[in-house]
N, C-alpha and C. Protein backbone atom coordinates (compact mmCIF):
# COMPACT_ATOMS: atom_id res chain seq x y z
N UNK A 1 9.81 -13.20 7.49
CA UNK A 1 9.19 -12.26 8.55
C UNK A 1 10.18 -11.67 9.45
N UNK A 2 11.05 -12.50 9.76
CA UNK A 2 12.26 -12.02 10.60
C UNK A 2 12.89 -10.93 10.06
N UNK A 3 13.11 -10.94 8.65
CA UNK A 3 13.81 -9.73 7.74
C UNK A 3 13.01 -8.62 7.89
N UNK A 4 11.68 -8.56 7.79
CA UNK A 4 10.77 -7.47 8.00
C UNK A 4 10.85 -6.85 9.40
N UNK A 5 10.91 -7.70 10.27
CA UNK A 5 11.13 -6.98 11.53
C UNK A 5 12.35 -6.53 11.91
N UNK A 6 13.50 -7.15 11.42
CA UNK A 6 14.63 -6.66 11.44
C UNK A 6 14.84 -5.24 10.83
N UNK A 7 14.18 -5.18 9.52
CA UNK A 7 14.08 -3.78 8.86
C UNK A 7 13.44 -2.65 9.69
N UNK A 8 12.15 -3.23 10.35
CA UNK A 8 11.40 -2.20 11.19
C UNK A 8 12.44 -1.79 12.19
N UNK A 9 13.22 -2.42 12.94
CA UNK A 9 13.96 -2.08 13.96
C UNK A 9 15.09 -1.02 13.48
N UNK A 10 15.87 -1.55 12.25
CA UNK A 10 16.56 -0.75 11.81
C UNK A 10 16.13 0.78 11.23
N UNK A 11 14.89 0.77 10.88
CA UNK A 11 14.34 1.81 10.42
C UNK A 11 14.13 2.89 11.62
N UNK A 12 14.02 2.32 12.69
CA UNK A 12 13.85 3.24 13.99
C UNK A 12 15.03 3.93 14.23
N UNK A 13 16.29 3.00 14.03
CA UNK A 13 17.66 3.36 14.38
C UNK A 13 18.06 4.53 13.40
N UNK A 14 17.59 4.44 12.13
CA UNK A 14 17.99 5.18 11.05
C UNK A 14 17.06 6.59 10.96
N UNK A 15 16.16 6.69 11.99
CA UNK A 15 15.14 7.80 12.17
C UNK A 15 13.84 7.64 11.35
N UNK A 16 13.66 6.50 10.86
CA UNK A 16 12.31 6.45 10.23
C UNK A 16 11.31 5.77 11.06
N UNK A 17 10.24 5.45 10.55
CA UNK A 17 9.10 4.65 11.33
C UNK A 17 9.41 3.19 11.55
N UNK A 18 8.77 2.65 12.62
CA UNK A 18 9.00 1.44 12.87
C UNK A 18 8.41 0.36 12.00
N UNK A 19 8.59 0.29 10.77
CA UNK A 19 7.97 -0.63 9.95
C UNK A 19 8.95 -1.19 8.61
N UNK A 20 8.90 -2.16 8.55
CA UNK A 20 9.72 -3.03 7.31
C UNK A 20 8.71 -4.20 6.68
N UNK A 21 9.26 -4.29 5.53
CA UNK A 21 8.50 -5.23 4.44
C UNK A 21 9.26 -5.79 3.56
N UNK A 22 9.19 -7.05 3.32
CA UNK A 22 9.82 -7.68 2.21
C UNK A 22 8.89 -8.35 1.28
N UNK A 23 9.16 -8.30 -0.02
CA UNK A 23 8.43 -9.06 -1.13
C UNK A 23 9.23 -10.36 -1.55
N UNK A 24 8.64 -11.46 -1.15
CA UNK A 24 9.28 -12.76 -1.85
C UNK A 24 8.60 -13.30 -2.99
N UNK A 25 9.44 -14.04 -3.97
CA UNK A 25 8.92 -14.75 -5.25
C UNK A 25 9.77 -15.83 -5.16
N UNK A 26 8.87 -16.94 -5.43
CA UNK A 26 9.63 -18.21 -5.47
C UNK A 26 10.62 -18.51 -4.43
N UNK A 27 10.40 -18.22 -3.20
CA UNK A 27 11.15 -18.45 -2.08
C UNK A 27 12.30 -17.38 -1.96
N UNK A 28 12.51 -16.50 -2.65
CA UNK A 28 13.71 -15.60 -2.38
C UNK A 28 13.11 -13.99 -2.36
N UNK A 29 13.79 -13.32 -1.56
CA UNK A 29 13.42 -11.87 -1.23
C UNK A 29 13.73 -11.17 -2.60
N UNK A 30 12.72 -10.42 -3.28
CA UNK A 30 13.07 -9.73 -4.41
C UNK A 30 13.10 -8.12 -4.14
N UNK A 31 12.55 -7.73 -3.07
CA UNK A 31 12.63 -6.36 -2.65
C UNK A 31 12.36 -6.04 -1.27
N UNK A 32 12.95 -4.93 -0.59
CA UNK A 32 12.59 -4.66 0.80
C UNK A 32 12.18 -3.28 0.80
N UNK A 33 11.64 -2.81 1.82
CA UNK A 33 11.21 -1.53 2.13
C UNK A 33 11.04 -1.26 3.68
N UNK A 34 11.46 0.13 3.96
CA UNK A 34 11.24 0.52 5.25
C UNK A 34 10.49 1.76 5.42
N UNK A 35 10.04 2.28 6.48
CA UNK A 35 9.20 3.48 6.59
C UNK A 35 10.08 4.75 6.45
N UNK A 36 9.87 5.55 5.30
CA UNK A 36 10.65 6.72 5.12
C UNK A 36 9.71 8.01 5.23
N UNK A 37 8.61 7.80 5.89
CA UNK A 37 7.61 8.97 5.91
C UNK A 37 8.41 10.30 6.18
N UNK A 38 8.83 10.29 7.43
CA UNK A 38 9.53 11.58 8.06
C UNK A 38 11.08 12.09 7.46
N UNK A 39 11.80 10.81 6.84
CA UNK A 39 13.15 10.97 6.19
C UNK A 39 12.93 11.59 5.03
N UNK A 40 11.98 11.13 4.30
CA UNK A 40 11.83 11.69 2.79
C UNK A 40 10.74 12.77 2.64
N UNK A 41 9.96 13.14 3.76
CA UNK A 41 8.89 14.09 3.77
C UNK A 41 7.89 13.61 2.70
N UNK A 42 7.57 12.31 2.73
CA UNK A 42 6.59 11.59 1.93
C UNK A 42 5.44 10.80 2.60
N UNK A 43 4.44 11.27 2.94
CA UNK A 43 3.42 10.44 3.54
C UNK A 43 2.98 9.10 2.93
N UNK A 44 3.37 8.79 1.69
CA UNK A 44 3.25 7.57 1.04
C UNK A 44 4.30 6.52 1.03
N UNK A 45 5.46 7.09 1.77
CA UNK A 45 6.63 6.25 1.87
C UNK A 45 6.60 5.28 3.02
N UNK A 46 5.61 4.45 2.92
CA UNK A 46 5.51 3.33 3.86
C UNK A 46 6.21 2.14 3.45
N UNK A 47 6.38 1.43 4.26
CA UNK A 47 7.31 0.00 4.13
C UNK A 47 6.92 -0.58 2.91
N UNK A 48 5.52 -1.08 3.06
CA UNK A 48 4.98 -1.83 1.93
C UNK A 48 4.86 -1.29 0.55
N UNK A 49 4.54 0.08 0.49
CA UNK A 49 4.55 0.64 -0.73
C UNK A 49 6.07 0.88 -1.34
N UNK A 50 7.03 1.09 -0.45
CA UNK A 50 8.48 1.19 -0.83
C UNK A 50 8.81 -0.17 -1.53
N UNK A 51 8.39 -1.35 -0.80
CA UNK A 51 8.95 -2.51 -1.09
C UNK A 51 8.24 -2.95 -2.56
N UNK A 52 6.97 -2.64 -2.65
CA UNK A 52 6.14 -2.99 -3.77
C UNK A 52 6.79 -2.08 -4.94
N UNK A 53 7.16 -0.54 -5.03
CA UNK A 53 7.74 -0.12 -5.88
C UNK A 53 8.98 -0.72 -6.30
N UNK A 54 9.96 -1.01 -5.39
CA UNK A 54 11.20 -1.73 -5.92
C UNK A 54 10.96 -3.19 -6.42
N UNK A 55 9.79 -3.93 -5.96
CA UNK A 55 9.75 -5.10 -6.62
C UNK A 55 9.41 -5.02 -7.99
N UNK A 56 8.42 -4.06 -8.20
CA UNK A 56 8.07 -3.59 -9.77
C UNK A 56 9.31 -3.36 -10.58
N UNK A 57 10.21 -2.59 -10.04
CA UNK A 57 11.54 -2.21 -10.85
C UNK A 57 12.42 -3.64 -10.96
N UNK A 58 12.56 -4.32 -9.97
CA UNK A 58 13.50 -5.44 -10.02
C UNK A 58 12.76 -6.63 -10.82
N UNK A 59 11.43 -6.71 -10.82
CA UNK A 59 10.79 -7.74 -11.71
C UNK A 59 10.26 -7.33 -13.01
N UNK A 60 10.31 -5.85 -13.21
CA UNK A 60 9.88 -5.39 -14.53
C UNK A 60 8.51 -5.40 -14.76
N UNK A 61 7.69 -5.40 -13.75
CA UNK A 61 6.22 -5.51 -14.16
C UNK A 61 5.50 -4.83 -12.92
N UNK A 62 4.13 -4.46 -13.08
CA UNK A 62 3.42 -3.82 -12.20
C UNK A 62 2.42 -4.97 -11.58
N UNK A 63 2.48 -6.13 -12.01
CA UNK A 63 1.73 -7.34 -11.53
C UNK A 63 2.44 -8.13 -10.76
N UNK A 64 2.34 -8.18 -9.51
CA UNK A 64 3.17 -8.91 -8.68
C UNK A 64 2.53 -10.20 -8.20
N UNK A 65 1.53 -10.94 -9.10
CA UNK A 65 1.23 -12.29 -8.85
C UNK A 65 2.14 -13.11 -8.73
N UNK A 66 2.06 -13.87 -7.76
CA UNK A 66 3.14 -15.08 -7.51
C UNK A 66 4.14 -14.59 -6.41
N UNK A 67 3.87 -13.32 -5.97
CA UNK A 67 4.63 -12.79 -4.67
C UNK A 67 3.79 -12.84 -3.49
N UNK A 68 4.66 -12.78 -2.27
CA UNK A 68 3.97 -12.79 -1.02
C UNK A 68 4.63 -11.55 -0.52
N UNK A 69 4.09 -10.88 0.53
CA UNK A 69 4.57 -9.68 1.43
C UNK A 69 4.74 -10.22 2.77
N UNK A 70 5.73 -9.83 3.33
CA UNK A 70 5.96 -10.03 4.97
C UNK A 70 6.18 -8.74 5.48
N UNK A 71 5.34 -8.08 6.12
CA UNK A 71 5.31 -6.82 6.70
C UNK A 71 5.36 -7.02 8.27
N UNK A 72 5.98 -5.98 8.98
CA UNK A 72 6.18 -5.97 10.30
C UNK A 72 4.83 -5.59 11.11
N UNK A 73 3.99 -5.09 10.22
CA UNK A 73 2.83 -4.59 10.93
C UNK A 73 1.56 -4.89 9.86
N UNK A 74 0.37 -5.08 10.25
CA UNK A 74 -0.74 -5.11 9.53
C UNK A 74 -1.01 -4.03 8.76
N UNK A 75 -0.94 -4.05 7.41
CA UNK A 75 -1.03 -3.12 6.48
C UNK A 75 -2.09 -1.95 6.70
N UNK A 76 -1.71 -0.75 6.63
CA UNK A 76 -2.82 0.30 6.81
C UNK A 76 -3.62 0.29 5.38
N UNK A 77 -4.67 1.01 5.51
CA UNK A 77 -5.59 0.98 4.40
C UNK A 77 -4.87 1.45 2.93
N UNK A 78 -3.96 2.21 2.89
CA UNK A 78 -3.30 2.66 1.84
C UNK A 78 -2.43 1.57 1.36
N UNK A 79 -1.72 1.00 2.39
CA UNK A 79 -0.65 -0.15 1.78
C UNK A 79 -1.55 -1.49 1.55
N UNK A 80 -2.50 -1.70 2.10
CA UNK A 80 -3.52 -2.80 1.54
C UNK A 80 -4.03 -2.53 0.15
N UNK A 81 -4.51 -1.29 0.02
CA UNK A 81 -4.85 -0.95 -1.41
C UNK A 81 -3.84 -1.21 -2.27
N UNK A 82 -2.52 -0.72 -2.03
CA UNK A 82 -1.31 -1.11 -3.07
C UNK A 82 -1.13 -2.61 -3.11
N UNK A 83 -1.19 -3.35 -1.97
CA UNK A 83 -1.06 -4.72 -2.12
C UNK A 83 -2.17 -5.38 -3.12
N UNK A 84 -3.27 -4.97 -2.88
CA UNK A 84 -4.22 -5.38 -3.79
C UNK A 84 -4.06 -5.04 -5.36
N UNK A 85 -3.66 -3.62 -5.54
CA UNK A 85 -3.54 -3.34 -6.96
C UNK A 85 -2.27 -4.06 -7.53
N UNK A 86 -1.31 -4.33 -6.64
CA UNK A 86 -0.06 -5.16 -7.19
C UNK A 86 -0.38 -6.59 -7.28
N UNK A 87 -1.60 -7.17 -7.06
CA UNK A 87 -2.08 -8.55 -7.11
C UNK A 87 -1.12 -9.50 -6.28
N UNK A 88 -0.51 -9.12 -5.18
CA UNK A 88 0.26 -9.91 -4.49
C UNK A 88 -0.61 -11.02 -3.82
N UNK A 89 -0.16 -12.19 -3.86
CA UNK A 89 -0.83 -13.28 -3.47
C UNK A 89 -1.28 -13.62 -1.94
N UNK A 90 -0.42 -13.10 -1.29
CA UNK A 90 -0.55 -13.39 0.22
C UNK A 90 0.08 -12.24 1.20
N UNK A 91 -0.43 -12.01 2.34
CA UNK A 91 0.00 -11.03 3.25
C UNK A 91 0.38 -11.79 4.52
N UNK A 92 1.68 -11.62 5.06
CA UNK A 92 1.96 -12.14 6.23
C UNK A 92 2.48 -11.01 7.31
N UNK A 93 1.86 -10.77 8.47
CA UNK A 93 2.17 -9.45 9.16
C UNK A 93 2.56 -9.93 10.61
N UNK A 94 3.29 -9.04 11.16
CA UNK A 94 3.72 -9.27 12.70
C UNK A 94 2.80 -8.60 13.56
N UNK A 95 2.81 -7.34 13.70
CA UNK A 95 2.06 -6.52 14.59
C UNK A 95 0.74 -6.25 13.96
N UNK A 96 -0.46 -6.25 14.77
CA UNK A 96 -1.67 -5.80 14.23
C UNK A 96 -2.05 -4.49 14.32
N UNK A 97 -3.02 -3.87 13.80
CA UNK A 97 -3.51 -2.41 13.90
C UNK A 97 -3.69 -1.96 15.38
N UNK A 98 -4.06 -2.79 16.21
CA UNK A 98 -4.17 -2.42 17.51
C UNK A 98 -2.65 -2.22 18.26
N UNK A 99 -1.81 -3.16 18.03
CA UNK A 99 -0.55 -2.63 18.43
C UNK A 99 0.08 -1.36 17.73
N UNK A 100 -0.24 -1.12 16.48
CA UNK A 100 -0.02 0.21 15.82
C UNK A 100 -0.54 1.39 16.48
N UNK A 101 -1.73 1.14 16.95
CA UNK A 101 -2.43 2.09 17.84
C UNK A 101 -1.97 2.54 19.03
N UNK A 102 -1.37 1.50 19.83
CA UNK A 102 -0.85 1.52 21.21
C UNK A 102 0.50 2.18 20.88
N UNK A 103 1.11 2.03 19.76
CA UNK A 103 2.32 2.95 19.50
C UNK A 103 2.14 4.28 19.01
N UNK A 104 1.04 4.64 18.51
CA UNK A 104 0.87 5.91 18.23
C UNK A 104 0.45 6.21 16.73
N UNK A 105 0.08 5.12 16.16
CA UNK A 105 -0.19 5.06 14.68
C UNK A 105 -1.80 4.77 14.53
N UNK A 106 -2.52 5.49 14.16
CA UNK A 106 -4.11 5.36 14.22
C UNK A 106 -4.73 4.79 13.06
N UNK A 107 -4.07 3.78 12.48
CA UNK A 107 -4.64 3.06 11.19
C UNK A 107 -6.20 2.80 11.44
N UNK A 108 -6.62 2.48 12.55
CA UNK A 108 -7.99 2.11 12.72
C UNK A 108 -8.93 3.29 12.54
N UNK A 109 -8.52 4.42 12.58
CA UNK A 109 -9.25 5.53 12.10
C UNK A 109 -9.48 5.45 10.72
N UNK A 110 -8.43 5.25 9.91
CA UNK A 110 -8.67 5.27 8.66
C UNK A 110 -9.45 4.09 8.11
N UNK A 111 -9.47 2.99 8.98
CA UNK A 111 -10.27 1.88 8.39
C UNK A 111 -11.66 2.22 8.67
N UNK A 112 -11.89 2.88 9.54
CA UNK A 112 -13.46 3.44 9.83
C UNK A 112 -13.92 4.40 8.83
N UNK A 113 -12.91 5.32 8.53
CA UNK A 113 -13.31 6.32 7.60
C UNK A 113 -13.67 5.90 6.20
N UNK A 114 -12.91 5.00 5.62
CA UNK A 114 -13.06 4.23 4.24
C UNK A 114 -14.36 3.70 4.41
N UNK A 115 -14.71 2.81 5.45
CA UNK A 115 -16.16 2.28 5.32
C UNK A 115 -17.16 3.19 5.26
N UNK A 116 -17.09 4.59 5.42
CA UNK A 116 -18.22 5.56 5.33
C UNK A 116 -18.46 5.91 3.87
N UNK A 117 -19.69 6.21 3.57
CA UNK A 117 -20.03 6.99 2.45
C UNK A 117 -19.37 8.36 2.32
N UNK A 118 -18.81 8.82 1.02
CA UNK A 118 -18.02 10.20 1.16
C UNK A 118 -18.66 11.11 1.92
N UNK A 119 -19.98 11.39 1.84
CA UNK A 119 -20.63 12.61 2.55
C UNK A 119 -20.41 12.28 4.05
N UNK A 120 -20.10 11.24 4.58
CA UNK A 120 -20.24 11.02 6.01
C UNK A 120 -18.75 11.06 6.55
N UNK A 121 -17.82 11.15 5.72
CA UNK A 121 -16.30 11.17 6.14
C UNK A 121 -16.08 12.35 7.00
N UNK A 122 -15.04 12.39 7.66
CA UNK A 122 -14.56 13.75 8.41
C UNK A 122 -13.90 14.66 7.58
N UNK A 123 -13.31 14.22 6.43
CA UNK A 123 -12.77 15.19 5.31
C UNK A 123 -13.96 15.27 4.34
N UNK A 124 -14.13 16.56 4.07
CA UNK A 124 -15.23 17.11 3.21
C UNK A 124 -14.80 16.41 1.83
N UNK A 125 -15.79 15.91 1.24
CA UNK A 125 -15.55 15.55 -0.44
C UNK A 125 -16.74 16.02 -1.22
N UNK A 126 -16.40 16.57 -2.27
CA UNK A 126 -17.25 17.14 -3.18
C UNK A 126 -16.97 16.78 -4.76
N UNK A 127 -18.01 16.01 -5.17
CA UNK A 127 -17.87 15.71 -6.63
C UNK A 127 -17.92 16.87 -7.62
N UNK A 128 -17.09 17.13 -8.48
CA UNK A 128 -17.06 18.19 -9.44
C UNK A 128 -16.86 17.68 -10.91
N UNK A 129 -17.64 18.19 -11.64
CA UNK A 129 -17.48 18.09 -13.12
C UNK A 129 -17.39 16.80 -13.63
N UNK A 130 -18.25 15.84 -13.02
CA UNK A 130 -18.08 14.41 -13.34
C UNK A 130 -18.43 14.17 -14.75
N UNK A 131 -19.31 14.78 -15.47
CA UNK A 131 -19.69 14.67 -16.94
C UNK A 131 -18.47 14.89 -17.78
N UNK A 132 -17.56 16.01 -17.26
CA UNK A 132 -16.26 16.10 -18.26
C UNK A 132 -15.27 15.28 -17.66
N UNK A 133 -15.26 14.85 -16.66
CA UNK A 133 -14.14 13.82 -16.11
C UNK A 133 -14.47 12.32 -16.66
N UNK A 134 -15.63 11.99 -17.28
CA UNK A 134 -16.00 10.81 -17.81
C UNK A 134 -15.12 10.59 -19.22
N UNK A 135 -14.69 11.83 -19.78
CA UNK A 135 -14.30 11.62 -20.98
C UNK A 135 -13.01 10.82 -21.00
N UNK A 136 -12.25 10.86 -19.98
CA UNK A 136 -11.10 9.91 -19.80
C UNK A 136 -11.28 8.54 -19.80
N UNK A 137 -12.44 8.35 -19.19
CA UNK A 137 -12.82 7.03 -18.93
C UNK A 137 -13.31 6.32 -20.41
N UNK A 138 -14.23 7.34 -21.06
CA UNK A 138 -14.60 6.88 -22.42
C UNK A 138 -13.35 6.65 -23.41
N UNK A 139 -12.47 7.57 -23.28
CA UNK A 139 -11.23 7.33 -24.17
C UNK A 139 -10.49 5.82 -23.73
N UNK A 140 -10.54 5.67 -22.65
CA UNK A 140 -9.84 4.32 -22.13
C UNK A 140 -10.60 3.18 -22.59
N UNK A 141 -11.89 3.26 -22.43
CA UNK A 141 -12.69 2.03 -22.82
C UNK A 141 -12.52 1.84 -24.45
N UNK A 142 -12.41 2.75 -25.12
CA UNK A 142 -12.33 2.77 -26.63
C UNK A 142 -10.99 2.54 -26.82
N UNK A 143 -9.68 2.80 -26.30
CA UNK A 143 -8.33 2.68 -26.43
C UNK A 143 -7.96 1.04 -26.92
N UNK A 144 -7.58 0.65 -27.95
CA UNK A 144 -7.42 -0.56 -28.44
C UNK A 144 -5.93 -1.21 -27.93
N UNK A 145 -5.15 -0.38 -27.80
CA UNK A 145 -3.83 -0.58 -27.25
C UNK A 145 -3.30 -0.49 -26.17
N UNK A 146 -4.34 -0.54 -25.08
CA UNK A 146 -4.14 -0.13 -23.66
C UNK A 146 -3.59 -1.54 -22.94
N UNK A 147 -2.77 -1.25 -21.90
CA UNK A 147 -2.44 -2.23 -21.02
C UNK A 147 -3.24 -2.44 -19.89
N UNK A 148 -4.25 -3.37 -19.78
CA UNK A 148 -5.09 -3.33 -18.62
C UNK A 148 -4.36 -3.64 -17.41
N UNK A 149 -4.92 -3.18 -16.28
CA UNK A 149 -4.35 -3.47 -14.80
C UNK A 149 -5.26 -3.58 -13.99
């Protein structure tokens, strides 16, 4: 956790956001990440997502089972989703989402939005061509040489 906090502080010094994350497997750090949203003009460049991408490269797998993530702040909904998709076993965090909000990051709003049905969210969502879009799922279901994830 201290390394994640150190990374969050260094990220601020380097011009990024105040977030850092490390992924650990078998007691050793396999990947680190900092927030590069403004540095890379990439709204997905959160510390956790960056660390997950690097861990996948280092370990040669998209399945990070057996890993733990230490992050300087409670993961936002995007990062939490990425952590679940990566199958990381455990999450440790420093600041919570209320501390993030007090620092100007409104993760709480995203948590509220995700809980709503699509037609109640502040961003308009419209389902289009669903019967045509289903073809890709049908193809996936029948594919015999797929790699499940």
